[in-house]
PDB file of C-alpha atoms and ligand atoms in Angstrom:
ATOM      1  CA  MET L   1     115.219 305.527 152.060  1.00  0.00           C
ATOM      2  CA  SER L   2     115.329 303.381 155.141  1.00  0.00           C
ATOM      3  CA  THR L   3     118.568 301.725 156.139  1.00  0.00           C
ATOM      4  CA  ARG L   4     116.483 298.757 157.251  1.00  0.00           C
ATOM      5  CA  ALA L   5     115.720 297.503 153.747  1.00  0.00           C
ATOM      6  CA  PRO L   6     114.475 293.925 153.926  1.00  0.00           C
ATOM      7  CA  GLU L   7     117.471 292.532 152.088  1.00  0.00           C
ATOM      8  CA  THR L   8     116.990 289.277 153.907  1.00  0.00           C
ATOM      9  CA  LEU L   9     113.628 288.681 152.276  1.00  0.00           C
ATOM     10  CA  PRO L  10     112.371 289.696 148.846  1.00  0.00           C
ATOM     11  CA  ASN L  11     115.546 291.353 147.646  1.00  0.00           C
ATOM     12  CA  ARG L  12     117.626 288.224 147.466  1.00  0.00           C
ATOM     13  CA  LEU L  13     114.996 286.222 145.646  1.00  0.00           C
ATOM     14  CA  ALA L  14     114.398 285.949 141.933  1.00  0.00           C
ATOM     15  CA  TRP L  15     110.797 287.085 142.027  1.00  0.00           C
ATOM     16  CA  ALA L  16     111.804 290.179 143.921  1.00  0.00           C
ATOM     17  CA  ALA L  17     112.424 291.974 140.642  1.00  0.00           C
ATOM     18  CA  ARG L  18     108.663 292.114 140.261  1.00  0.00           C
ATOM     19  CA  ALA L  19     108.017 293.257 143.835  1.00  0.00           C
ATOM     20  CA  ALA L  20     105.840 296.325 144.065  1.00  0.00           C
ATOM     21  CA  CYS L  21     107.949 297.631 146.950  1.00  0.00           C
ATOM     22  CA  GLN L  22     111.067 297.912 144.785  1.00  0.00           C
ATOM     23  CA  GLY L  23     111.982 301.581 144.707  1.00  0.00           C
ATOM     24  CA  GLN L  24     109.403 302.478 147.352  1.00  0.00           C
ATOM     25  CA  ASP L  25     110.305 304.067 150.647  1.00  0.00           C
ATOM     26  CA  LEU L  26     110.946 300.956 152.710  1.00  0.00           C
ATOM     27  CA  ALA L  27     110.549 302.954 155.923  1.00  0.00           C
ATOM     28  CA  LEU L  28     106.831 302.571 155.264  1.00  0.00           C
ATOM     29  CA  PHE L  29     107.227 298.844 155.726  1.00  0.00           C
ATOM     30  CA  PHE L  30     108.944 299.153 159.097  1.00  0.00           C
ATOM     31  CA  SER L  31     106.880 301.789 160.806  1.00  0.00           C
ATOM     32  CA  ASP L  32     104.744 301.677 163.917  1.00  0.00           C
ATOM     33  CA  ALA L  33     102.563 304.471 162.551  1.00  0.00           C
ATOM     34  CA  GLU L  34      99.174 303.200 161.519  1.00  0.00           C
ATOM     35  CA  GLN L  35      99.011 305.404 158.458  1.00  0.00           C
ATOM     36  CA  LYS L  36     102.356 304.169 157.147  1.00  0.00           C
ATOM     37  CA  VAL L  37     101.429 300.563 157.779  1.00  0.00           C
ATOM     38  CA  ALA L  38      98.241 301.178 155.801  1.00  0.00           C
ATOM     39  CA  GLN L  39     100.269 302.650 152.938  1.00  0.00           C
ATOM     40  CA  ALA L  40     102.611 299.676 152.934  1.00  0.00           C
ATOM     41  CA  LYS L  41      99.674 297.275 152.894  1.00  0.00           C
ATOM     42  CA  GLN L  42      98.203 299.152 149.971  1.00  0.00           C
ATOM     43  CA  ILE L  43     101.415 298.638 148.016  1.00  0.00           C
ATOM     44  CA  CYS L  44     101.387 294.940 148.903  1.00  0.00           C
ATOM     45  CA  ALA L  45      97.745 294.624 147.840  1.00  0.00           C
ATOM     46  CA  ALA L  46      98.728 295.526 144.296  1.00  0.00           C
ATOM     47  CA  CYS L  47     101.919 293.460 144.304  1.00  0.00           C
ATOM     48  CA  PRO L  48     102.100 290.636 141.738  1.00  0.00           C
ATOM     49  CA  VAL L  49     104.329 288.525 144.009  1.00  0.00           C
ATOM     50  CA  ARG L  50     102.426 288.961 147.247  1.00  0.00           C
ATOM     51  CA  ARG L  51     101.920 285.234 147.777  1.00  0.00           C
ATOM     52  CA  GLU L  52     105.572 284.392 147.128  1.00  0.00           C
ATOM     53  CA  CYS L  53     106.613 287.176 149.483  1.00  0.00           C
ATOM     54  CA  LEU L  54     104.290 286.064 152.263  1.00  0.00           C
ATOM     55  CA  ASP L  55     105.283 282.415 151.954  1.00  0.00           C
ATOM     56  CA  GLU L  56     108.954 283.311 151.985  1.00  0.00           C
ATOM     57  CA  ALA L  57     108.493 285.548 155.017  1.00  0.00           C
ATOM     58  CA  LEU L  58     106.706 282.801 156.938  1.00  0.00           C
ATOM     59  CA  ARG L  59     109.274 280.219 155.877  1.00  0.00           C
ATOM     60  CA  ALA L  60     112.242 282.414 156.736  1.00  0.00           C
ATOM     61  CA  GLU L  61     110.829 283.589 160.030  1.00  0.00           C
ATOM     62  CA  GLY L  62     109.880 280.145 161.275  1.00  0.00           C
ATOM     63  CA  ALA L  63     109.029 280.236 164.928  1.00  0.00           C
ATOM     64  CA  SER L  64     110.279 283.752 165.447  1.00  0.00           C
ATOM     65  CA  ILE L  65     108.287 286.298 163.508  1.00  0.00           C
ATOM     66  CA  GLY L  66     110.285 289.420 162.790  1.00  0.00           C
ATOM     67  CA  ASP L  67     108.938 292.858 162.153  1.00  0.00           C
ATOM     68  CA  GLY L  68     107.845 294.824 159.136  1.00  0.00           C
ATOM     69  CA  VAL L  69     105.079 294.355 156.596  1.00  0.00           C
ATOM     70  CA  PHE L  70     105.618 291.431 154.223  1.00  0.00           C
ATOM     71  CA  GLY L  71     103.106 289.997 151.821  1.00  0.00           C
ATOM     72  CA  GLY L  72     100.564 292.519 153.016  1.00  0.00           C
ATOM     73  CA  LEU L  73     100.680 291.379 156.649  1.00  0.00           C
ATOM     74  CA  THR L  74     102.182 292.932 159.742  1.00  0.00           C
ATOM     75  CA  ALA L  75     104.320 290.866 162.094  1.00  0.00           C
ATOM     76  CA  ASP L  76     101.356 290.335 164.417  1.00  0.00           C
ATOM     77  CA  GLU L  77      99.177 289.249 161.527  1.00  0.00           C
ATOM     78  CA  ARG L  78     101.852 286.846 160.308  1.00  0.00           C
ATOM     79  CA  THR L  79     102.136 285.454 163.812  1.00  0.00           C
ATOM     80  CA  GLU L  80      98.428 284.714 163.774  1.00  0.00           C
ATOM     81  CA  LEU L  81      98.546 283.237 160.302  1.00  0.00           C
ATOM     82  CA  ALA L  82     101.516 281.044 161.182  1.00  0.00           C
ATOM     83  CA  LEU L  83      99.654 279.755 164.225  1.00  0.00           C
ATOM     84  CA  ALA L  84      96.500 279.123 162.200  1.00  0.00           C
ATOM     85  CA  ARG L  85      98.475 277.183 159.603  1.00  0.00           C
ATOM     86  CA  ALA L  86     100.327 275.175 162.240  1.00  0.00           C
ATOM     87  CA  THR L  87      97.033 274.401 163.967  1.00  0.00           C
ATOM     88  CA  GLU L  88      95.532 273.223 160.711  1.00  0.00           C
ATOM     89  CA  GLN L  89      98.554 271.071 159.979  1.00  0.00           C
ATOM     90  CA  ALA L  90      98.506 269.523 163.443  1.00  0.00           C
ATOM     91  CA  ALA L  91      94.809 268.732 163.110  1.00  0.00           C
ATOM     92  CA  ALA L  92      95.397 267.091 159.724  1.00  0.00           C
ATOM     93  CA  GLN L  93      98.036 264.887 161.357  1.00  0.00           C
ATOM     94  CA  GLY L  94      95.879 264.152 164.362  1.00  0.00           C
ATOM     95  CA  GLN L  95      98.199 266.011 166.725  1.00  0.00           C
ATOM     96  CA  ALA L  96      97.483 268.464 169.513  1.00  0.00           C
ATOM     97  CA  PRO L  97      97.309 272.080 168.391  1.00  0.00           C
ATOM     98  CA  PRO L  98     100.473 274.175 168.953  1.00  0.00           C
ATOM     99  CA  GLN L  99     100.475 276.671 171.793  1.00  0.00           C
ATOM    100  CA  PRO L 100     100.122 280.289 170.727  1.00  0.00           C
ATOM    101  CA  ARG L 101     103.269 282.336 171.166  1.00  0.00           C
ATOM    102  CA  THR L 102     102.578 284.818 173.864  1.00  0.00           C
ATOM    103  CA  GLY L 103     105.898 286.649 173.853  1.00  0.00           C
ATOM    104  CA  ARG L 104     104.856 289.197 171.286  1.00  0.00           C
ATOM    105  CA  ARG L 105     101.574 290.229 172.870  1.00  0.00           C
ATOM    106  CA  PRO L 106     101.793 293.874 173.801  1.00  0.00           C
ATOM    107  CA  ALA L 107     101.473 294.653 177.486  1.00  0.00           C
ATOM    108  CA  PRO L 108      97.889 295.483 178.450  1.00  0.00           C
ATOM    109  CA  CYS L 109      96.852 298.960 179.547  1.00  0.00           C
ATOM    110  CA  GLY L 110      97.385 299.602 183.228  1.00  0.00           C
ATOM    111  CA  THR L 111     101.078 298.645 183.084  1.00  0.00           C
ATOM    112  CA  ARG L 112     104.259 300.658 182.876  1.00  0.00           C
ATOM    113  CA  SER L 113     105.176 298.845 179.654  1.00  0.00           C
ATOM    114  CA  ALA L 114     101.947 299.959 178.025  1.00  0.00           C
ATOM    115  CA  TYR L 115     102.573 303.497 179.281  1.00  0.00           C
ATOM    116  CA  GLN L 116     106.027 303.456 177.718  1.00  0.00           C
ATOM    117  CA  ARG L 117     104.575 302.098 174.468  1.00  0.00           C
ATOM    118  CA  HIS L 118     102.018 304.914 174.364  1.00  0.00           C
ATOM    119  CA  VAL L 119     104.801 307.453 174.856  1.00  0.00           C
ATOM    120  CA  LYS L 120     106.982 305.874 172.184  1.00  0.00           C
ATOM    121  CA  LYS L 121     104.161 305.806 169.658  1.00  0.00           C
ATOM    122  CA  GLY L 122     102.849 309.241 170.562  1.00  0.00           C
ATOM    123  CA  GLU L 123      99.517 307.762 171.594  1.00  0.00           C
ATOM    124  CA  PRO L 124      97.173 309.373 174.088  1.00  0.00           C
ATOM    125  CA  ILE L 125      97.805 308.035 177.586  1.00  0.00           C
ATOM    126  CA  ASP L 126      94.858 306.584 179.463  1.00  0.00           C
ATOM    127  CA  ASP L 127      94.328 306.878 183.207  1.00  0.00           C
ATOM    128  CA  ALA L 128      95.146 303.226 183.906  1.00  0.00           C
ATOM    129  CA  CYS L 129      98.540 303.491 182.224  1.00  0.00           C
ATOM    130  CA  ARG L 130      99.277 306.864 183.788  1.00  0.00           C
ATOM    131  CA  ALA L 131      98.482 305.468 187.237  1.00  0.00           C
ATOM    132  CA  ALA L 132     100.625 302.376 186.646  1.00  0.00           C
ATOM    133  CA  ASN L 133     103.543 304.512 185.568  1.00  0.00           C
ATOM    134  CA  THR L 134     103.214 306.851 188.531  1.00  0.00           C
ATOM    135  CA  ALA L 135     103.058 303.881 190.887  1.00  0.00           C
ATOM    136  CA  ALA L 136     106.157 302.372 189.273  1.00  0.00           C
ATOM    137  CA  ASP L 137     107.991 305.701 189.628  1.00  0.00           C
ATOM    138  CA  ARG L 138     107.036 305.868 193.273  1.00  0.00           C
ATOM    139  CA  ARG L 139     108.254 302.311 193.864  1.00  0.00           C
ATOM    140  CA  LEU L 140     111.488 303.146 192.122  1.00  0.00           C
ATOM    141  CA  ARG L 141     112.105 306.074 194.464  1.00  0.00           C
ATOM    142  CA  THR L 142     111.288 304.113 197.605  1.00  0.00           C
ATOM    143  CA  THR L 143     112.634 300.638 196.805  1.00  0.00           C
ATOM    144  CA  GLY L 144     115.041 301.129 193.912  1.00  0.00           C
ATOM    145  CA  SER L 145     112.976 298.783 191.776  1.00  0.00           C
ATOM    146  CA  THR L 146     109.879 299.294 189.640  1.00  0.00           C
ATOM    147  CA  ARG L 147     108.659 295.798 190.461  1.00  0.00           C
ATOM    148  CA  PRO L 148     105.575 295.502 192.630  1.00  0.00           C
ATOM    149  CA  ARG L 149     106.333 293.996 196.028  1.00  0.00           C
ATOM    150  CA  ARG L 150     105.087 290.428 196.443  1.00  0.00           C
TER     151      ARG L 150
HETATM  152  S1  SF4 Q 201     103.999 291.758 148.985  1.00  0.00           S
HETATM  153 FE1  SF4 Q 201     104.584 293.751 149.769  1.00  0.00          FE
HETATM  154  S2  SF4 Q 201     106.535 293.429 150.847  1.00  0.00           S
HETATM  155 FE2  SF4 Q 201     106.163 291.640 149.554  1.00  0.00          FE
HETATM  156  S3  SF4 Q 201     107.254 292.050 147.669  1.00  0.00           S
HETATM  157 FE3  SF4 Q 201     105.151 292.742 147.370  1.00  0.00          FE
HETATM  158  S4  SF4 Q 201     105.115 294.894 147.947  1.00  0.00           S
HETATM  159 FE4  SF4 Q 201     107.017 294.011 148.736  1.00  0.00          FE
HETATM  160 ZN1   ZN Q 202      97.128 302.367 178.075  1.00  0.00          ZN
END
């Protein structure tokens, strides 16, 4: 059992007693592994309180979407949904659409960050990321910083 049980979300709420994830391995819900995420989503798909869970997650997270699968959606998917809802709301009120949050976007391939993400997730490493990492290593040895010179 994971030590990162989502006690901040479904567990403290009345409907949580009916949550399909009660008694499940909550590590599934906080994994980066695609297969585990898929398993978690499958549990959510059959959950009788999926809507309550998703709404509570979005409400509780507000502008800063956390991690983990809630209500059948990953953090990235909730980020998108939250933006879509906010856009809809703004349009209904005749306001300008909100700006998408860009902070969570993963670094694109061809960067050291993406290389490090591949390593962390055990993903195959593409040439662009390998080259970026090698270049950053070389900079580190010669300048003491991984930052490209301007
Ligand atoms: S929707 Fe998923 S995370 Fe939410 S209570 Fe149900 S099984 Fe748990
Ligand atoms: Zn890459």
